[in-house]
Amino acid sequence: MRTLADWLADIRVHDERGTRWPRALVLHPAGGTPVATDDAPDRPAWCYGAVGVCRALYLAGRALDVPEWRSTALAGLRSELARARREDHEEQTDPGLCHGWGGALQITWRMAHDTGDPCLRDLLPWLARRVTDNRAAPDEPFGLRHQPRRAAGRPTAPAS
């Protein structure tokens, strides 16, 4: 856990967008340490990207009592959510727990609870609206309508 958390803390990027993590890693052909690419950050999601990394790093910091990991995770989550709100992420329409706004809401709620951070707490209503706006569908699984993300230049297939 210590090795992975140190590595995650080391590969973070600080730039005009704030603290973030690269969205992709390039595996070394000889089996060496993966190299982080500095691609533009992707949409906020639980299963990949900065939101999930922040939660994992925070939990590792709590489990092993490493304040630097916790503060890095908190700064990273604040930064990611501020960027998401600024950029509005119109391409992300998925309300789901894994790939969508539901996961970002869940992590933010848990981080706000664990840290007492008022900035995160204040973002919860905005995230809840991202999950529910135009997606209520009582007949659908979990009561929300999934709208698949469009691939660049390709239309989204009609819902069945």
Short mmCIF file of N, CA and C in Angstrom, two decimals:
data_model
loop_
_atom_site.label_atom_id
_atom_site.label_comp_id
_atom_site.label_asym_id
_atom_site.label_seq_id
_atom_site.Cartn_x
_atom_site.Cartn_y
_atom_site.Cartn_z
N MET A 1 0.83 -1.18 0.00
CA MET A 1 0.00 0.00 0.00
C MET A 1 0.88 1.25 0.00
N ARG A 2 1.93 1.21 0.79
CA ARG A 2 2.82 2.36 0.88
C ARG A 2 3.49 2.65 -0.47
N THR A 3 3.95 1.61 -1.14
CA THR A 3 4.61 1.78 -2.44
C THR A 3 3.67 2.39 -3.46
N LEU A 4 2.45 1.87 -3.55
CA LEU A 4 1.49 2.39 -4.52
C LEU A 4 1.05 3.81 -4.17
N ALA A 5 0.80 4.09 -2.91
CA ALA A 5 0.37 5.43 -2.51
C ALA A 5 1.48 6.45 -2.76
N ASP A 6 2.72 6.09 -2.45
CA ASP A 6 3.84 6.99 -2.75
C ASP A 6 3.93 7.26 -4.25
N TRP A 7 3.76 6.21 -5.03
CA TRP A 7 3.82 6.36 -6.49
C TRP A 7 2.70 7.27 -6.99
N LEU A 8 1.48 7.07 -6.48
CA LEU A 8 0.36 7.93 -6.89
C LEU A 8 0.62 9.39 -6.52
N ALA A 9 1.16 9.60 -5.34
CA ALA A 9 1.48 10.97 -4.92
C ALA A 9 2.56 11.56 -5.82
N ASP A 10 3.52 10.74 -6.23
CA ASP A 10 4.63 11.22 -7.07
C ASP A 10 4.23 11.55 -8.50
N ILE A 11 3.24 10.86 -9.05
CA ILE A 11 2.90 11.09 -10.47
C ILE A 11 1.86 12.19 -10.66
N ARG A 12 1.40 12.78 -9.57
CA ARG A 12 0.40 13.85 -9.74
C ARG A 12 1.03 15.01 -10.51
N VAL A 13 0.17 15.74 -11.18
CA VAL A 13 0.58 16.87 -12.01
C VAL A 13 0.04 18.14 -11.37
N HIS A 14 0.87 19.16 -11.29
CA HIS A 14 0.43 20.49 -10.83
C HIS A 14 0.55 21.42 -12.03
N ASP A 15 -0.56 22.01 -12.44
CA ASP A 15 -0.51 22.96 -13.54
C ASP A 15 -1.61 24.00 -13.35
N GLU A 16 -1.92 24.74 -14.41
CA GLU A 16 -2.92 25.80 -14.30
C GLU A 16 -4.31 25.26 -13.95
N ARG A 17 -4.53 23.97 -14.15
CA ARG A 17 -5.82 23.36 -13.81
C ARG A 17 -5.85 22.87 -12.37
N GLY A 18 -4.71 22.95 -11.68
CA GLY A 18 -4.65 22.50 -10.29
C GLY A 18 -3.93 21.18 -10.16
N THR A 19 -4.25 20.45 -9.10
CA THR A 19 -3.67 19.14 -8.85
C THR A 19 -4.52 18.10 -9.56
N ARG A 20 -3.87 17.23 -10.32
CA ARG A 20 -4.61 16.20 -11.03
C ARG A 20 -3.69 15.02 -11.29
N TRP A 21 -4.27 13.95 -11.80
CA TRP A 21 -3.50 12.77 -12.16
C TRP A 21 -3.67 12.51 -13.65
N PRO A 22 -2.63 12.02 -14.30
CA PRO A 22 -2.75 11.67 -15.71
C PRO A 22 -3.79 10.57 -15.88
N ARG A 23 -4.45 10.57 -17.02
CA ARG A 23 -5.49 9.56 -17.19
C ARG A 23 -4.97 8.27 -17.81
N ALA A 24 -3.73 8.24 -18.21
CA ALA A 24 -3.20 7.03 -18.84
C ALA A 24 -1.77 6.77 -18.40
N LEU A 25 -1.40 5.51 -18.45
CA LEU A 25 -0.04 5.08 -18.15
C LEU A 25 0.48 4.30 -19.36
N VAL A 26 1.74 4.46 -19.64
CA VAL A 26 2.37 3.71 -20.71
C VAL A 26 3.27 2.67 -20.05
N LEU A 27 3.03 1.41 -20.38
CA LEU A 27 3.83 0.34 -19.81
C LEU A 27 5.18 0.27 -20.52
N HIS A 28 6.20 0.12 -19.75
CA HIS A 28 7.55 0.02 -20.29
C HIS A 28 7.68 -1.35 -20.97
N PRO A 29 8.18 -1.39 -22.21
CA PRO A 29 8.27 -2.67 -22.92
C PRO A 29 9.11 -3.72 -22.19
N ALA A 30 10.09 -3.31 -21.43
CA ALA A 30 10.95 -4.26 -20.73
C ALA A 30 10.40 -4.62 -19.35
N GLY A 31 9.17 -4.17 -19.06
CA GLY A 31 8.55 -4.51 -17.80
C GLY A 31 8.90 -3.58 -16.66
N GLY A 32 9.45 -2.42 -16.96
CA GLY A 32 9.80 -1.45 -15.93
C GLY A 32 8.58 -0.74 -15.39
N THR A 33 8.81 0.29 -14.63
CA THR A 33 7.75 1.07 -14.02
C THR A 33 6.93 1.78 -15.09
N PRO A 34 5.59 1.72 -14.99
CA PRO A 34 4.76 2.45 -15.95
C PRO A 34 5.06 3.95 -15.89
N VAL A 35 4.94 4.59 -17.04
CA VAL A 35 5.19 6.02 -17.14
C VAL A 35 3.85 6.72 -17.35
N ALA A 36 3.58 7.72 -16.55
CA ALA A 36 2.34 8.49 -16.68
C ALA A 36 2.44 9.42 -17.88
N THR A 37 1.38 9.46 -18.67
CA THR A 37 1.32 10.41 -19.77
C THR A 37 0.63 11.67 -19.26
N ASP A 38 0.90 12.77 -19.89
CA ASP A 38 0.31 14.03 -19.44
C ASP A 38 -0.84 14.43 -20.36
N ASP A 39 -1.73 13.47 -20.64
CA ASP A 39 -2.92 13.76 -21.43
C ASP A 39 -3.83 14.71 -20.65
N ALA A 40 -4.73 15.33 -21.38
CA ALA A 40 -5.73 16.15 -20.72
C ALA A 40 -6.54 15.27 -19.77
N PRO A 41 -6.95 15.79 -18.63
CA PRO A 41 -7.72 14.97 -17.70
C PRO A 41 -9.06 14.57 -18.31
N ASP A 42 -9.54 13.42 -17.92
CA ASP A 42 -10.80 12.90 -18.42
C ASP A 42 -11.93 13.33 -17.48
N ARG A 43 -13.12 12.88 -17.80
CA ARG A 43 -14.28 13.21 -16.98
C ARG A 43 -14.15 12.65 -15.57
N PRO A 44 -14.78 13.29 -14.61
CA PRO A 44 -14.74 12.78 -13.24
C PRO A 44 -15.45 11.43 -13.16
N ALA A 45 -14.81 10.46 -12.59
CA ALA A 45 -15.43 9.14 -12.43
C ALA A 45 -14.77 8.39 -11.28
N TRP A 46 -15.49 7.45 -10.74
CA TRP A 46 -15.03 6.66 -9.61
C TRP A 46 -13.97 5.66 -10.05
N CYS A 47 -14.20 5.00 -11.15
CA CYS A 47 -13.40 3.83 -11.52
C CYS A 47 -12.08 4.18 -12.18
N TYR A 48 -11.90 5.38 -12.62
CA TYR A 48 -10.63 5.81 -13.21
C TYR A 48 -10.55 7.32 -13.06
N GLY A 49 -9.38 7.85 -13.19
CA GLY A 49 -9.23 9.29 -13.10
C GLY A 49 -9.03 9.76 -11.67
N ALA A 50 -8.95 11.07 -11.55
CA ALA A 50 -8.56 11.71 -10.29
C ALA A 50 -9.52 11.46 -9.14
N VAL A 51 -10.81 11.37 -9.40
CA VAL A 51 -11.77 11.20 -8.30
C VAL A 51 -11.50 9.89 -7.55
N GLY A 52 -11.34 8.80 -8.28
CA GLY A 52 -11.05 7.51 -7.66
C GLY A 52 -9.66 7.48 -7.03
N VAL A 53 -8.68 8.08 -7.70
CA VAL A 53 -7.32 8.13 -7.15
C VAL A 53 -7.33 8.89 -5.82
N CYS A 54 -8.03 10.00 -5.78
CA CYS A 54 -8.07 10.80 -4.55
C CYS A 54 -8.65 10.02 -3.38
N ARG A 55 -9.72 9.31 -3.63
CA ARG A 55 -10.33 8.54 -2.54
C ARG A 55 -9.38 7.43 -2.08
N ALA A 56 -8.78 6.71 -3.01
CA ALA A 56 -7.85 5.64 -2.65
C ALA A 56 -6.66 6.18 -1.86
N LEU A 57 -6.12 7.29 -2.32
CA LEU A 57 -4.96 7.88 -1.64
C LEU A 57 -5.35 8.38 -0.25
N TYR A 58 -6.53 8.97 -0.13
CA TYR A 58 -6.99 9.43 1.18
C TYR A 58 -7.14 8.24 2.15
N LEU A 59 -7.77 7.17 1.67
CA LEU A 59 -7.97 6.01 2.54
C LEU A 59 -6.65 5.37 2.94
N ALA A 60 -5.69 5.32 2.03
CA ALA A 60 -4.36 4.80 2.37
C ALA A 60 -3.72 5.69 3.43
N GLY A 61 -3.85 7.01 3.28
CA GLY A 61 -3.29 7.94 4.25
C GLY A 61 -3.94 7.81 5.61
N ARG A 62 -5.22 7.51 5.61
CA ARG A 62 -5.91 7.31 6.89
C ARG A 62 -5.49 5.98 7.52
N ALA A 63 -5.41 4.94 6.71
CA ALA A 63 -5.06 3.61 7.23
C ALA A 63 -3.64 3.57 7.80
N LEU A 64 -2.72 4.25 7.13
CA LEU A 64 -1.32 4.21 7.56
C LEU A 64 -0.88 5.49 8.28
N ASP A 65 -1.83 6.37 8.55
CA ASP A 65 -1.58 7.63 9.23
C ASP A 65 -0.46 8.44 8.55
N VAL A 66 -0.71 8.75 7.26
CA VAL A 66 0.22 9.57 6.49
C VAL A 66 -0.53 10.85 6.08
N PRO A 67 -0.37 11.93 6.86
CA PRO A 67 -1.11 13.16 6.60
C PRO A 67 -0.86 13.74 5.20
N GLU A 68 0.34 13.57 4.65
CA GLU A 68 0.64 14.13 3.33
C GLU A 68 -0.24 13.50 2.25
N TRP A 69 -0.50 12.21 2.35
CA TRP A 69 -1.37 11.56 1.36
C TRP A 69 -2.79 12.09 1.49
N ARG A 70 -3.24 12.25 2.73
CA ARG A 70 -4.61 12.76 2.92
C ARG A 70 -4.74 14.17 2.39
N SER A 71 -3.77 15.02 2.65
CA SER A 71 -3.86 16.41 2.17
C SER A 71 -3.72 16.47 0.65
N THR A 72 -2.88 15.62 0.07
CA THR A 72 -2.76 15.56 -1.39
C THR A 72 -4.07 15.11 -2.01
N ALA A 73 -4.69 14.11 -1.41
CA ALA A 73 -5.97 13.61 -1.92
C ALA A 73 -7.06 14.67 -1.83
N LEU A 74 -7.12 15.38 -0.73
CA LEU A 74 -8.13 16.42 -0.55
C LEU A 74 -7.92 17.55 -1.56
N ALA A 75 -6.68 17.99 -1.72
CA ALA A 75 -6.39 19.05 -2.70
C ALA A 75 -6.72 18.58 -4.11
N GLY A 76 -6.40 17.34 -4.41
CA GLY A 76 -6.69 16.81 -5.74
C GLY A 76 -8.17 16.72 -6.02
N LEU A 77 -8.96 16.28 -5.04
CA LEU A 77 -10.41 16.18 -5.25
C LEU A 77 -11.03 17.56 -5.40
N ARG A 78 -10.62 18.50 -4.55
CA ARG A 78 -11.13 19.88 -4.69
C ARG A 78 -10.83 20.41 -6.08
N SER A 79 -9.61 20.19 -6.54
CA SER A 79 -9.17 20.69 -7.84
C SER A 79 -9.96 20.04 -8.97
N GLU A 80 -10.13 18.73 -8.90
CA GLU A 80 -10.86 18.00 -9.94
C GLU A 80 -12.31 18.46 -10.03
N LEU A 81 -12.95 18.63 -8.89
CA LEU A 81 -14.35 19.04 -8.89
C LEU A 81 -14.50 20.50 -9.33
N ALA A 82 -13.57 21.35 -8.93
CA ALA A 82 -13.62 22.74 -9.39
C ALA A 82 -13.46 22.80 -10.91
N ARG A 83 -12.56 22.00 -11.44
CA ARG A 83 -12.36 21.94 -12.89
C ARG A 83 -13.61 21.41 -13.57
N ALA A 84 -14.19 20.36 -13.02
CA ALA A 84 -15.40 19.78 -13.61
C ALA A 84 -16.54 20.79 -13.61
N ARG A 85 -16.65 21.54 -12.55
CA ARG A 85 -17.73 22.54 -12.48
C ARG A 85 -17.48 23.69 -13.45
N ARG A 86 -16.22 24.11 -13.54
CA ARG A 86 -15.85 25.20 -14.46
C ARG A 86 -16.10 24.79 -15.92
N GLU A 87 -15.68 23.57 -16.26
CA GLU A 87 -15.77 23.11 -17.64
C GLU A 87 -17.13 22.52 -17.96
N ASP A 88 -17.94 22.27 -16.95
CA ASP A 88 -19.32 21.79 -17.03
C ASP A 88 -19.47 20.38 -17.59
N HIS A 89 -18.47 19.80 -18.19
CA HIS A 89 -18.48 18.41 -18.64
C HIS A 89 -19.80 18.00 -19.30
N GLU A 90 -20.20 18.74 -20.30
CA GLU A 90 -21.42 18.40 -21.03
C GLU A 90 -21.35 17.03 -21.68
N GLU A 91 -20.13 16.57 -22.02
CA GLU A 91 -20.00 15.25 -22.65
C GLU A 91 -20.27 14.12 -21.67
N GLN A 92 -20.20 14.39 -20.39
CA GLN A 92 -20.49 13.35 -19.41
C GLN A 92 -21.95 13.44 -19.02
N THR A 93 -22.71 12.48 -19.49
CA THR A 93 -24.13 12.46 -19.17
C THR A 93 -24.50 11.26 -18.32
N ASP A 94 -23.55 10.38 -18.07
CA ASP A 94 -23.82 9.16 -17.33
C ASP A 94 -24.05 9.47 -15.85
N PRO A 95 -25.22 9.11 -15.32
CA PRO A 95 -25.47 9.35 -13.90
C PRO A 95 -24.95 8.23 -13.02
N GLY A 96 -24.39 7.18 -13.62
CA GLY A 96 -24.06 5.95 -12.91
C GLY A 96 -22.99 6.07 -11.85
N LEU A 97 -22.93 5.03 -11.04
CA LEU A 97 -22.01 4.97 -9.92
C LEU A 97 -20.57 4.76 -10.36
N CYS A 98 -20.34 3.93 -11.35
CA CYS A 98 -18.97 3.62 -11.73
C CYS A 98 -18.38 4.68 -12.65
N HIS A 99 -18.97 4.88 -13.81
CA HIS A 99 -18.39 5.76 -14.83
C HIS A 99 -18.95 7.17 -14.81
N GLY A 100 -19.88 7.46 -13.93
CA GLY A 100 -20.58 8.73 -14.04
C GLY A 100 -20.59 9.58 -12.79
N TRP A 101 -21.52 10.52 -12.81
CA TRP A 101 -21.64 11.51 -11.74
C TRP A 101 -22.01 10.88 -10.41
N GLY A 102 -22.70 9.73 -10.41
CA GLY A 102 -23.07 9.08 -9.16
C GLY A 102 -21.84 8.70 -8.34
N GLY A 103 -20.80 8.22 -9.00
CA GLY A 103 -19.57 7.87 -8.30
C GLY A 103 -18.86 9.10 -7.75
N ALA A 104 -18.84 10.17 -8.55
CA ALA A 104 -18.24 11.42 -8.09
C ALA A 104 -19.00 11.96 -6.87
N LEU A 105 -20.32 11.85 -6.91
CA LEU A 105 -21.14 12.28 -5.77
C LEU A 105 -20.84 11.42 -4.53
N GLN A 106 -20.78 10.12 -4.71
CA GLN A 106 -20.53 9.22 -3.59
C GLN A 106 -19.17 9.49 -2.94
N ILE A 107 -18.14 9.63 -3.76
CA ILE A 107 -16.80 9.89 -3.22
C ILE A 107 -16.76 11.25 -2.54
N THR A 108 -17.36 12.25 -3.15
CA THR A 108 -17.34 13.60 -2.56
C THR A 108 -18.09 13.60 -1.23
N TRP A 109 -19.22 12.92 -1.18
CA TRP A 109 -19.98 12.85 0.07
C TRP A 109 -19.15 12.18 1.16
N ARG A 110 -18.49 11.07 0.83
CA ARG A 110 -17.68 10.37 1.83
C ARG A 110 -16.46 11.19 2.25
N MET A 111 -15.84 11.85 1.29
CA MET A 111 -14.68 12.69 1.62
C MET A 111 -15.11 13.90 2.46
N ALA A 112 -16.25 14.50 2.14
CA ALA A 112 -16.76 15.62 2.93
C ALA A 112 -17.04 15.16 4.36
N HIS A 113 -17.62 13.98 4.50
CA HIS A 113 -17.90 13.44 5.82
C HIS A 113 -16.61 13.16 6.58
N ASP A 114 -15.66 12.49 5.91
CA ASP A 114 -14.41 12.10 6.58
C ASP A 114 -13.54 13.30 6.97
N THR A 115 -13.54 14.33 6.13
CA THR A 115 -12.63 15.46 6.36
C THR A 115 -13.29 16.66 7.02
N GLY A 116 -14.64 16.75 6.91
CA GLY A 116 -15.33 17.93 7.40
C GLY A 116 -15.10 19.14 6.51
N ASP A 117 -14.61 18.92 5.29
CA ASP A 117 -14.26 20.02 4.39
C ASP A 117 -15.51 20.74 3.87
N PRO A 118 -15.67 22.04 4.17
CA PRO A 118 -16.86 22.77 3.73
C PRO A 118 -16.92 22.94 2.22
N CYS A 119 -15.79 23.03 1.55
CA CYS A 119 -15.78 23.16 0.09
C CYS A 119 -16.43 21.93 -0.55
N LEU A 120 -16.06 20.75 -0.10
CA LEU A 120 -16.65 19.53 -0.64
C LEU A 120 -18.13 19.44 -0.29
N ARG A 121 -18.46 19.77 0.93
CA ARG A 121 -19.86 19.74 1.36
C ARG A 121 -20.72 20.67 0.49
N ASP A 122 -20.18 21.83 0.15
CA ASP A 122 -20.93 22.79 -0.67
C ASP A 122 -21.13 22.31 -2.11
N LEU A 123 -20.29 21.38 -2.57
CA LEU A 123 -20.43 20.86 -3.93
C LEU A 123 -21.46 19.74 -4.05
N LEU A 124 -21.90 19.18 -2.93
CA LEU A 124 -22.81 18.05 -2.97
C LEU A 124 -24.12 18.33 -3.70
N PRO A 125 -24.80 19.48 -3.47
CA PRO A 125 -26.04 19.73 -4.22
C PRO A 125 -25.80 19.82 -5.73
N TRP A 126 -24.71 20.42 -6.15
CA TRP A 126 -24.39 20.52 -7.58
C TRP A 126 -24.19 19.12 -8.17
N LEU A 127 -23.44 18.28 -7.46
CA LEU A 127 -23.23 16.91 -7.95
C LEU A 127 -24.53 16.13 -7.98
N ALA A 128 -25.37 16.28 -6.98
CA ALA A 128 -26.66 15.58 -6.96
C ALA A 128 -27.51 15.99 -8.16
N ARG A 129 -27.48 17.27 -8.51
CA ARG A 129 -28.22 17.72 -9.71
C ARG A 129 -27.65 17.10 -10.97
N ARG A 130 -26.32 16.94 -11.03
CA ARG A 130 -25.69 16.31 -12.21
C ARG A 130 -26.18 14.86 -12.35
N VAL A 131 -26.44 14.21 -11.24
CA VAL A 131 -26.92 12.82 -11.28
C VAL A 131 -28.38 12.77 -11.74
N THR A 132 -29.19 13.69 -11.25
CA THR A 132 -30.64 13.56 -11.45
C THR A 132 -31.21 14.39 -12.59
N ASP A 133 -30.57 15.48 -13.01
CA ASP A 133 -31.14 16.33 -14.05
C ASP A 133 -31.44 15.55 -15.32
N ASN A 134 -32.68 15.60 -15.73
CA ASN A 134 -33.14 15.00 -16.99
C ASN A 134 -32.88 13.50 -17.07
N ARG A 135 -32.74 12.84 -15.95
CA ARG A 135 -32.43 11.41 -16.00
C ARG A 135 -33.41 10.55 -15.22
N ALA A 136 -34.35 11.15 -14.54
CA ALA A 136 -35.30 10.36 -13.77
C ALA A 136 -36.09 9.47 -14.72
N ALA A 137 -36.11 8.17 -14.44
CA ALA A 137 -36.81 7.20 -15.28
C ALA A 137 -37.23 6.04 -14.38
N PRO A 138 -38.41 6.16 -13.75
CA PRO A 138 -38.84 5.15 -12.78
C PRO A 138 -38.86 3.72 -13.33
N ASP A 139 -39.03 3.55 -14.64
CA ASP A 139 -39.09 2.21 -15.22
C ASP A 139 -37.71 1.61 -15.53
N GLU A 140 -36.68 2.42 -15.44
CA GLU A 140 -35.31 1.96 -15.74
C GLU A 140 -34.66 1.36 -14.51
N PRO A 141 -33.67 0.49 -14.73
CA PRO A 141 -32.92 -0.03 -13.57
C PRO A 141 -32.33 1.13 -12.77
N PHE A 142 -32.44 1.08 -11.49
CA PHE A 142 -31.92 2.09 -10.56
C PHE A 142 -32.62 3.44 -10.69
N GLY A 143 -33.69 3.53 -11.48
CA GLY A 143 -34.48 4.75 -11.57
C GLY A 143 -33.86 5.89 -12.34
N LEU A 144 -32.77 5.64 -13.07
CA LEU A 144 -32.10 6.68 -13.85
C LEU A 144 -31.89 6.21 -15.28
N ARG A 145 -31.99 7.14 -16.20
CA ARG A 145 -31.78 6.86 -17.62
C ARG A 145 -30.30 7.03 -17.94
N HIS A 146 -29.72 5.99 -18.52
CA HIS A 146 -28.32 6.04 -18.94
C HIS A 146 -28.26 6.60 -20.35
N GLN A 147 -27.40 7.58 -20.56
CA GLN A 147 -27.17 8.15 -21.89
C GLN A 147 -25.71 7.89 -22.23
N PRO A 148 -25.45 6.91 -23.13
CA PRO A 148 -24.06 6.56 -23.43
C PRO A 148 -23.26 7.75 -23.93
N ARG A 149 -21.99 7.75 -23.58
CA ARG A 149 -21.08 8.80 -24.03
C ARG A 149 -20.82 8.62 -25.51
N ARG A 150 -20.79 9.71 -26.23
CA ARG A 150 -20.54 9.66 -27.66
C ARG A 150 -19.05 9.59 -27.94
N ALA A 151 -18.70 8.71 -28.85
CA ALA A 151 -17.32 8.68 -29.32
C ALA A 151 -17.14 9.83 -30.29
N ALA A 152 -15.95 10.37 -30.37
CA ALA A 152 -15.68 11.51 -31.23
C ALA A 152 -16.10 11.22 -32.66
N GLY A 153 -16.99 12.03 -33.19
CA GLY A 153 -17.42 11.92 -34.58
C GLY A 153 -18.43 10.81 -34.86
N ARG A 154 -18.87 10.10 -33.81
CA ARG A 154 -19.83 9.02 -34.04
C ARG A 154 -21.10 9.29 -33.24
N PRO A 155 -22.25 9.09 -33.88
CA PRO A 155 -23.51 9.30 -33.14
C PRO A 155 -23.72 8.22 -32.10
N THR A 156 -24.48 8.55 -31.06
CA THR A 156 -24.83 7.60 -30.03
C THR A 156 -25.94 6.70 -30.56
N ALA A 157 -25.82 5.41 -30.29
CA ALA A 157 -26.85 4.47 -30.72
C ALA A 157 -28.14 4.76 -29.98
N PRO A 158 -29.29 4.59 -30.64
CA PRO A 158 -30.56 4.84 -29.97
C PRO A 158 -30.77 3.86 -28.82
N ALA A 159 -31.41 4.34 -27.78
CA ALA A 159 -31.71 3.47 -26.62
C ALA A 159 -32.76 2.46 -27.01
N SER A 160 -32.63 1.26 -26.51
CA SER A 160 -33.63 0.22 -26.84
C SER A 160 -34.61 0.04 -25.71
#
